[in-house]
GROMACS .gro file of C-alpha atoms in nm:
model
  374
    1MET     CA    1  12.990   4.054  10.926
    2PRO     CA    2  13.010   4.349  10.656
    3ARG     CA    3  12.749   4.349  10.366
    4HIS     CA    4  13.028   4.405  10.135
    5HIS     CA    5  13.393   4.349  10.094
    6ASP     CA    6  13.685   4.371   9.886
    7ALA     CA    7  13.787   4.089   9.601
    8ALA     CA    8  14.046   4.054   9.343
    9VAL     CA    9  13.810   4.046   9.067
   10LEU     CA   10  13.875   3.945   8.686
   11ALA     CA   11  13.645   4.204   8.540
   12ALA     CA   12  13.647   4.079   8.176
   13PRO     CA   13  13.840   3.776   8.017
   14ARG     CA   14  14.198   3.853   8.029
   15ALA     CA   15  14.205   4.163   8.217
   16ARG     CA   16  14.419   4.199   8.525
   17LEU     CA   17  14.264   4.170   8.831
   18SER     CA   18  14.129   4.460   8.993
   19VAL     CA   19  13.999   4.519   9.335
   20GLU     CA   20  13.647   4.550   9.370
   21ARG     CA   21  13.349   4.566   9.624
   22MET     CA   22  13.122   4.226   9.620
   23PRO     CA   23  12.830   4.156   9.834
   24THR     CA   24  12.934   3.925  10.126
   25PRO     CA   25  12.712   3.634  10.081
   26ASP     CA   26  12.516   3.407  10.297
   27PRO     CA   27  12.631   3.065  10.344
   28ALA     CA   28  12.404   2.793  10.195
   29ALA     CA   29  12.284   2.509  10.442
   30ARG     CA   30  12.601   2.292  10.363
   31GLU     CA   31  12.852   2.587  10.357
   32VAL     CA   32  13.051   2.812  10.579
   33LEU     CA   33  13.125   3.161  10.529
   34VAL     CA   34  13.530   3.223  10.600
   35ARG     CA   35  13.707   3.536  10.681
   36VAL     CA   36  13.982   3.480  10.455
   37HIS     CA   37  14.301   3.536  10.603
   38ALA     CA   38  14.533   3.342  10.394
   39VAL     CA   39  14.524   3.259  10.017
   40ALA     CA   40  14.758   3.068   9.780
   41VAL     CA   41  14.828   3.064   9.391
   42ASN     CA   42  14.838   2.808   9.168
   43PRO     CA   43  14.889   2.778   8.804
   44VAL     CA   44  14.581   2.735   8.715
   45ASP     CA   45  14.461   3.076   8.819
   46TRP     CA   46  14.704   3.245   8.552
   47VAL     CA   47  14.586   2.988   8.283
   48ILE     CA   48  14.237   3.113   8.356
   49GLN     CA   49  14.321   3.469   8.362
   50GLY     CA   50  14.533   3.429   8.065
   51THR     CA   51  14.360   3.193   7.840
   52GLY     CA   52  14.034   3.166   8.012
   53SER     CA   53  13.826   3.242   7.680
   54VAL     CA   54  13.920   2.910   7.505
   55THR     CA   55  13.988   2.702   7.817
   56TYR     CA   56  13.733   2.815   8.078
   57ARG     CA   57  13.438   2.912   7.870
   58TRP     CA   58  13.200   2.826   8.100
   59LEU     CA   59  13.358   3.103   8.339
   60PRO     CA   60  13.149   3.424   8.302
   61THR     CA   61  13.324   3.768   8.432
   62PRO     CA   62  13.315   3.938   8.650
   63ALA     CA   63  13.483   3.647   8.820
   64VAL     CA   64  13.681   3.568   9.157
   65LEU     CA   65  13.963   3.322   9.109
   66GLY     CA   66  14.141   3.109   9.380
   67SER     CA   67  14.113   2.757   9.487
   68ASP     CA   68  14.310   2.778   9.837
   69VAL     CA   69  14.166   2.927  10.138
   70ALA     CA   70  14.251   2.972  10.503
   71GLY     CA   71  14.055   3.164  10.797
   72ASP     CA   72  13.779   3.194  11.039
   73VAL     CA   73  13.444   3.065  11.012
   74VAL     CA   74  13.194   3.356  11.047
   75ALA     CA   75  12.888   3.178  10.944
   76ILE     CA   76  12.756   2.847  10.909
   77GLY     CA   77  12.473   2.704  10.689
   78SER     CA   78  12.152   2.557  10.855
   79GLU     CA   79  12.265   2.199  10.773
   80VAL     CA   80  12.660   2.223  10.902
   81THR     CA   81  12.757   2.017  11.181
   82ARG     CA   82  13.126   2.009  11.188
   83PHE     CA   83  13.198   2.368  11.247
   84ARG     CA   84  13.129   2.670  11.449
   85VAL     CA   85  13.171   3.011  11.432
   86GLY     CA   86  13.541   3.113  11.514
   87ASP     CA   87  13.706   2.774  11.403
   88ARG     CA   88  14.008   2.818  11.206
   89VAL     CA   89  13.966   2.635  10.907
   90PHE     CA   90  14.114   2.569  10.561
   91GLY     CA   91  13.950   2.423  10.229
   92LEU     CA   92  13.907   2.399   9.855
   93ALA     CA   93  13.737   2.683   9.644
   94THR     CA   94  13.561   2.529   9.378
   95GLY     CA   95  13.387   2.869   9.244
   96THR     CA   96  13.567   2.834   8.873
   97ASP     CA   97  13.436   2.504   8.813
   98ARG     CA   98  13.141   2.443   8.570
   99GLY     CA   99  12.798   2.516   8.735
  100ARG     CA  100  12.944   2.711   9.042
  101ASP     CA  101  12.965   3.093   9.136
  102SER     CA  102  13.299   3.229   9.144
  103ARG     CA  103  13.178   3.544   9.297
  104ARG     CA  104  13.040   3.371   9.611
  105GLU     CA  105  13.304   3.052   9.640
  106GLY     CA  106  13.581   3.233   9.446
  107ALA     CA  107  13.905   3.222   9.701
  108PHE     CA  108  14.068   3.572   9.620
  109GLN     CA  109  13.846   3.781   9.820
  110GLN     CA  110  13.823   3.878  10.191
  111TYR     CA  111  13.464   3.641  10.244
  112THR     CA  112  13.406   3.347  10.067
  113THR     CA  113  13.183   3.055  10.090
  114LEU     CA  114  13.318   2.673  10.130
  115LEU     CA  115  13.123   2.357  10.134
  116GLU     CA  116  13.140   2.183  10.445
  117HIS     CA  117  13.259   1.869  10.309
  118LEU     CA  118  13.559   2.024  10.140
  119THR     CA  119  13.662   2.223  10.443
  120ALA     CA  120  13.894   2.124  10.746
  121PRO     CA  121  13.994   2.243  11.066
  122ILE     CA  122  14.355   2.366  11.071
  123PRO     CA  123  14.542   2.213  11.392
  124ASP     CA  124  14.698   2.375  11.660
  125GLY     CA  125  15.087   2.458  11.562
  126ILE     CA  126  14.975   2.533  11.184
  127SER     CA  127  14.915   2.878  11.094
  128ASP     CA  128  14.700   3.001  10.866
  129VAL     CA  129  14.977   3.079  10.587
  130GLU     CA  130  15.098   2.727  10.620
  131ALA     CA  131  14.767   2.590  10.592
  132SER     CA  132  14.663   2.760  10.255
  133VAL     CA  133  14.915   2.590  10.058
  134LEU     CA  134  14.724   2.268  10.088
  135PRO     CA  135  14.370   2.236   9.942
  136LEU     CA  136  14.434   2.213   9.575
  137GLY     CA  137  14.769   2.046   9.598
  138VAL     CA  138  14.641   1.740   9.828
  139SER     CA  139  14.301   1.710   9.648
  140THR     CA  140  14.457   1.694   9.317
  141ALA     CA  141  14.691   1.421   9.472
  142ALA     CA  142  14.411   1.231   9.621
  143CYS     CA  143  14.220   1.244   9.299
  144ALA     CA  144  14.527   1.081   9.119
  145LEU     CA  145  14.579   0.805   9.374
  146PHE     CA  146  14.242   0.720   9.522
  147GLN     CA  147  13.972   0.804   9.261
  148PRO     CA  148  13.891   0.434   9.077
  149ARG     CA  149  13.922   0.633   8.742
  150HIS     CA  150  14.296   0.680   8.828
  151LEU     CA  151  14.517   0.465   9.034
  152GLY     CA  152  14.250   0.357   9.297
  153LEU     CA  153  14.464   0.314   9.586
  154ALA     CA  154  14.312   0.146   9.891
  155ILE     CA  155  14.269   0.446  10.148
  156HIS     CA  156  14.445   0.372  10.482
  157ASP     CA  157  14.215   0.451  10.760
  158PRO     CA  158  14.419   0.660  11.084
  159ALA     CA  159  14.249   0.428  11.312
  160ASP     CA  160  14.415   0.115  11.159
  161ALA     CA  161  14.782   0.007  11.192
  162ARG     CA  162  14.978   0.131  10.856
  163PRO     CA  163  14.982  -0.188  10.603
  164ARG     CA  164  15.295  -0.244  10.449
  165ASP     CA  165  15.395  -0.377  10.094
  166ARG     CA  166  15.111  -0.274   9.910
  167GLY     CA  167  15.335  -0.205   9.636
  168VAL     CA  168  15.511   0.108   9.440
  169VAL     CA  169  15.333   0.428   9.310
  170VAL     CA  170  15.570   0.661   9.066
  171VAL     CA  171  15.558   1.019   9.099
  172TRP     CA  172  15.698   1.202   8.839
  173GLY     CA  173  15.763   1.561   8.960
  174GLY     CA  174  15.786   1.472   9.368
  175SER     CA  175  15.901   1.883   9.421
  176THR     CA  176  15.587   2.006   9.297
  177SER     CA  177  15.268   2.098   9.503
  178VAL     CA  178  15.095   1.817   9.378
  179GLY     CA  179  15.379   1.608   9.402
  180MET     CA  180  15.460   1.639   9.739
  181ASN     CA  181  15.128   1.585   9.862
  182ALA     CA  182  15.107   1.290   9.645
  183ILE     CA  183  15.412   1.126   9.800
  184GLN     CA  184  15.286   1.182  10.143
  185LEU     CA  185  14.955   1.053  10.059
  186ALA     CA  186  15.076   0.746   9.917
  187ARG     CA  187  15.266   0.672  10.190
  188ALA     CA  188  15.007   0.716  10.457
  189ALA     CA  189  14.793   0.491  10.243
  190GLY     CA  190  15.086   0.211  10.276
  191TYR     CA  191  15.257   0.242   9.954
  192ASP     CA  192  15.648   0.280   9.893
  193VAL     CA  193  15.714   0.579   9.662
  194VAL     CA  194  15.972   0.646   9.376
  195SER     CA  195  16.034   0.995   9.231
  196THR     CA  196  16.201   1.259   9.035
  197ALA     CA  197  16.344   1.587   9.143
  198SER     CA  198  16.636   1.832   9.086
  199PRO     CA  199  16.923   1.759   9.261
  200ARG     CA  200  16.862   2.085   9.469
  201ASN     CA  201  16.510   1.950   9.593
  202ALA     CA  202  16.622   1.553   9.616
  203ASP     CA  203  16.646   1.585   9.979
  204LEU     CA  204  16.349   1.722  10.048
  205VAL     CA  205  16.144   1.466   9.869
  206ARG     CA  206  16.312   1.170  10.040
  207SER     CA  207  16.235   1.364  10.366
  208LEU     CA  208  15.846   1.293  10.269
  209GLY     CA  209  15.879   0.929  10.222
  210ALA     CA  210  16.029   0.881   9.869
  211ASP     CA  211  16.299   0.566   9.899
  212VAL     CA  212  16.407   0.646   9.558
  213VAL     CA  213  16.461   0.985   9.409
  214VAL     CA  214  16.631   1.040   9.071
  215ASP     CA  215  16.714   1.360   8.890
  216HIS     CA  216  16.421   1.452   8.618
  217GLY     CA  217  16.673   1.597   8.421
  218SER     CA  218  16.931   1.300   8.356
  219PRO     CA  219  16.911   1.093   8.057
  220ARG     CA  220  16.916   0.794   8.260
  221ALA     CA  221  16.605   0.895   8.445
  222VAL     CA  222  16.383   0.643   8.387
  223ASP     CA  223  16.650   0.337   8.401
  224ASP     CA  224  16.724   0.488   8.751
  225LEU     CA  225  16.371   0.470   8.830
  226VAL     CA  226  16.361   0.165   8.719
  227ALA     CA  227  16.665   0.000   8.909
  228GLY     CA  228  16.535   0.165   9.194
  229ILE     CA  229  16.188  -0.031   9.206
  230GLY     CA  230  16.421  -0.320   9.173
  231GLY     CA  231  16.114  -0.575   9.046
  232ARG     CA  232  15.846  -0.468   9.313
  233PRO     CA  233  15.533  -0.463   9.211
  234VAL     CA  234  15.401  -0.128   9.039
  235VAL     CA  235  15.030  -0.018   9.107
  236GLY     CA  236  15.077   0.316   8.893
  237ALA     CA  237  15.231   0.627   8.808
  238VAL     CA  238  15.149   1.024   8.859
  239ALA     CA  239  15.271   1.266   8.602
  240LEU     CA  240  15.385   1.603   8.704
  241GLY     CA  241  15.509   1.831   8.448
  242GLU     CA  242  15.548   1.941   8.106
  243THR     CA  243  15.749   1.628   7.968
  244SER     CA  244  15.667   1.391   8.272
  245THR     CA  245  15.399   1.172   8.075
  246ALA     CA  246  15.641   1.028   7.836
  247GLY     CA  247  15.881   0.917   8.118
  248CYS     CA  248  15.568   0.747   8.325
  249LEU     CA  249  15.506   0.564   8.029
  250GLU     CA  250  15.856   0.425   7.978
  251VAL     CA  251  15.849   0.353   8.314
  252LEU     CA  252  15.533   0.142   8.328
  253ARG     CA  253  15.604  -0.048   8.053
  254ARG     CA  254  15.926  -0.177   8.136
  255THR     CA  255  15.807  -0.252   8.508
  256GLY     CA  256  15.435  -0.327   8.442
  257GLY     CA  257  15.240  -0.100   8.583
  258LEU     CA  258  14.896  -0.031   8.393
  259VAL     CA  259  14.743   0.318   8.532
  260LEU     CA  260  14.884   0.684   8.464
  261ALA     CA  261  14.729   0.980   8.605
  262MET     CA  262  14.853   1.301   8.418
  263ALA     CA  263  14.811   1.617   8.608
  264SER     CA  264  15.029   1.852   8.362
  265MET     CA  265  14.939   1.902   7.958
  266PRO     CA  266  15.241   1.826   7.751
  267VAL     CA  267  15.264   2.195   7.616
  268SER     CA  268  15.325   2.485   7.838
  269LEU     CA  269  15.044   2.776   7.834
  270ALA     CA  270  15.246   3.002   7.991
  271GLU     CA  271  15.391   3.176   7.716
  272LEU     CA  272  15.039   3.205   7.537
  273ALA     CA  273  14.875   3.356   7.867
  274GLY     CA  274  15.128   3.622   7.857
  275ARG     CA  275  15.053   3.747   7.512
  276ARG     CA  276  14.822   4.065   7.447
  277ARG     CA  277  14.669   3.871   7.216
  278LEU     CA  278  14.538   3.478   7.186
  279PHE     CA  279  14.506   3.492   6.836
  280PRO     CA  280  14.674   3.371   6.625
  281ALA     CA  281  14.956   3.258   6.857
  282MET     CA  282  14.699   3.023   7.003
  283LEU     CA  283  14.679   2.779   6.712
  284PRO     CA  284  15.031   2.666   6.681
  285THR     CA  285  15.024   2.594   7.088
  286PHE     CA  286  14.702   2.422   7.050
  287ALA     CA  287  14.798   2.225   6.752
  288ARG     CA  288  15.127   2.115   6.940
  289LEU     CA  289  14.919   2.028   7.225
  290GLY     CA  290  14.635   1.810   7.022
  291LEU     CA  291  14.904   1.639   6.865
  292ARG     CA  292  15.128   1.538   7.167
  293THR     CA  293  14.845   1.450   7.338
  294LEU     CA  294  14.710   1.197   7.061
  295LEU     CA  295  15.072   1.095   7.047
  296LEU     CA  296  15.085   0.996   7.428
  297ASN     CA  297  14.766   0.822   7.439
  298ALA     CA  298  14.854   0.616   7.151
  299ARG     CA  299  15.146   0.480   7.328
  300ALA     CA  300  14.954   0.464   7.621
  301ARG     CA  301  14.707   0.228   7.436
  302ARG     CA  302  14.988   0.005   7.262
  303ALA     CA  303  15.153  -0.037   7.597
  304GLY     CA  304  14.800  -0.156   7.757
  305ILE     CA  305  14.841   0.143   7.986
  306ARG     CA  306  14.503   0.336   8.100
  307ALA     CA  307  14.591   0.670   8.133
  308ALA     CA  308  14.361   0.978   8.206
  309PHE     CA  309  14.391   1.370   8.295
  310ILE     CA  310  14.333   1.452   8.656
  311TRP     CA  311  14.066   1.703   8.740
  312GLY     CA  312  14.168   1.841   9.099
  313THR     CA  313  13.830   1.976   9.226
  314SER     CA  314  13.617   1.663   9.084
  315LEU     CA  315  13.622   1.524   9.433
  316ARG     CA  316  13.392   1.727   9.523
  317ASP     CA  317  13.112   1.529   9.405
  318ASP     CA  318  13.233   1.204   9.527
  319GLU     CA  319  13.314   1.011   9.880
  320ILE     CA  320  13.701   1.041   9.840
  321GLY     CA  321  13.647   1.415   9.893
  322ARG     CA  322  13.424   1.362  10.212
  323ARG     CA  323  13.672   1.088  10.340
  324LEU     CA  324  13.951   1.304  10.288
  325TRP     CA  325  13.848   1.630  10.426
  326GLY     CA  326  13.585   1.489  10.698
  327ARG     CA  327  13.853   1.251  10.857
  328LEU     CA  328  14.191   1.143  10.699
  329LEU     CA  329  14.366   1.492  10.662
  330PRO     CA  330  14.256   1.640  10.997
  331GLN     CA  331  14.417   1.322  11.144
  332TRP     CA  332  14.719   1.314  10.906
  333LEU     CA  333  14.796   1.680  10.978
  334ALA     CA  334  14.753   1.670  11.347
  335ASP     CA  335  14.962   1.381  11.409
  336GLY     CA  336  15.236   1.480  11.169
  337THR     CA  337  15.164   1.203  10.881
  338VAL     CA  338  15.104   1.488  10.629
  339ARG     CA  339  15.311   1.807  10.657
  340PRO     CA  340  15.182   2.134  10.499
  341LEU     CA  341  15.380   2.172  10.184
  342PRO     CA  342  15.503   2.329   9.977
  343GLU     CA  343  15.683   2.599  10.183
  344PRO     CA  344  15.452   2.889  10.180
  345VAL     CA  345  15.634   3.213  10.052
  346VAL     CA  346  15.412   3.531  10.147
  347ALA     CA  347  15.449   3.762   9.844
  348GLY     CA  348  15.216   4.078   9.967
  349ASP     CA  349  14.915   4.147  10.215
  350GLY     CA  350  14.590   4.247  10.095
  351VAL     CA  351  14.381   4.140   9.786
  352GLY     CA  352  14.571   4.412   9.570
  353ALA     CA  353  14.869   4.203   9.610
  354ILE     CA  354  14.708   3.900   9.436
  355GLN     CA  355  14.804   4.026   9.084
  356GLU     CA  356  15.163   4.060   9.143
  357ALA     CA  357  15.144   3.702   9.302
  358LEU     CA  358  14.997   3.544   9.019
  359ASP     CA  359  15.289   3.700   8.786
  360ARG     CA  360  15.546   3.559   9.027
  361GLN     CA  361  15.399   3.208   8.999
  362ARG     CA  362  15.396   3.241   8.646
  363ALA     CA  363  15.729   3.353   8.603
  364GLY     CA  364  15.852   3.018   8.834
  365VAL     CA  365  15.866   2.883   9.150
  366SER     CA  366  16.056   2.565   9.278
  367ALA     CA  367  15.913   2.387   9.568
  368ARG     CA  368  15.747   2.688   9.725
  369LYS     CA  369  15.408   2.815   9.679
  370ILE     CA  370  15.317   3.203   9.652
  371VAL     CA  371  15.097   3.320   9.918
  372VAL     CA  372  14.898   3.659  10.004
  373THR     CA  373  14.779   3.762  10.367
  374LEU     CA  374  14.433   3.914  10.362
   0.00000   0.00000   0.00000
């Protein structure tokens, strides 16, 4: 194990990533040190890079970004019991969260530490590249579905027969990374799913278990979802996409659903993140964001709907994360209940390719996920 390794580093707020040498950390008592073989890119990565000085004020630079990791265990902490050196694993890196150390825990480097309880073995037949697309997407979906502050669904245990007729979950944005995982997890937990997608991705979303898939761009999308629900009890909705919240609120209002988990802001930060200067462009963007959020929250309150934003790494601190990563996800991947999706698209090799991968993700990707091998 080398004393130093290469990392893609955000040297200063809003800077381009640069390749720098970083000290290779020793794992803490409940951590594993992983030699990273593949990382995936999420929108939050370029949001932090482009707007972090106002959206992630707690994150000091230099910083190592990234959440999605797959690789081999090269060292284990003194209290680790689930893994051994040489195990193939994937996991959720939480280094950009408040109070964490991104230089030890960020994904975009050759060696990183992962918390044991947010790490899982990669089953035979699944490659490192395929496994790398899962961590943040599946964790965010699990937060939306299972955390009590969101939908609070009962988690089906793989050891039990699959329960039926628990109700319907609405997933608006079924071809997104979180959406694909939300559909699969909800089905594994015994719930029916209705969803939206573009016509191009509708068959993919159906293959994941959604029994109704409507065109999210249709003016009749809400009517079609309500018709597809057909009077079944709706346990809640997951809103994915800039315009998804309003549609979900209307579906819930018309079907009696009372809980909405929101994974997307109602205003895109993509254009702002790409500007040379945040000020003054940030003023109208954040004004629109604040106003639309207030209006949507007011609509939810009037309809008696409990709505809250999802923080995908918050399961680090609750039992949902331990159960998902410690037992459910390994079992569901091994038996095929959950497939590693979205489909990976390898955009390059080496930490020097990660900046271009972030640029490619920000430009727009549909039903796939950008991956870099290391």
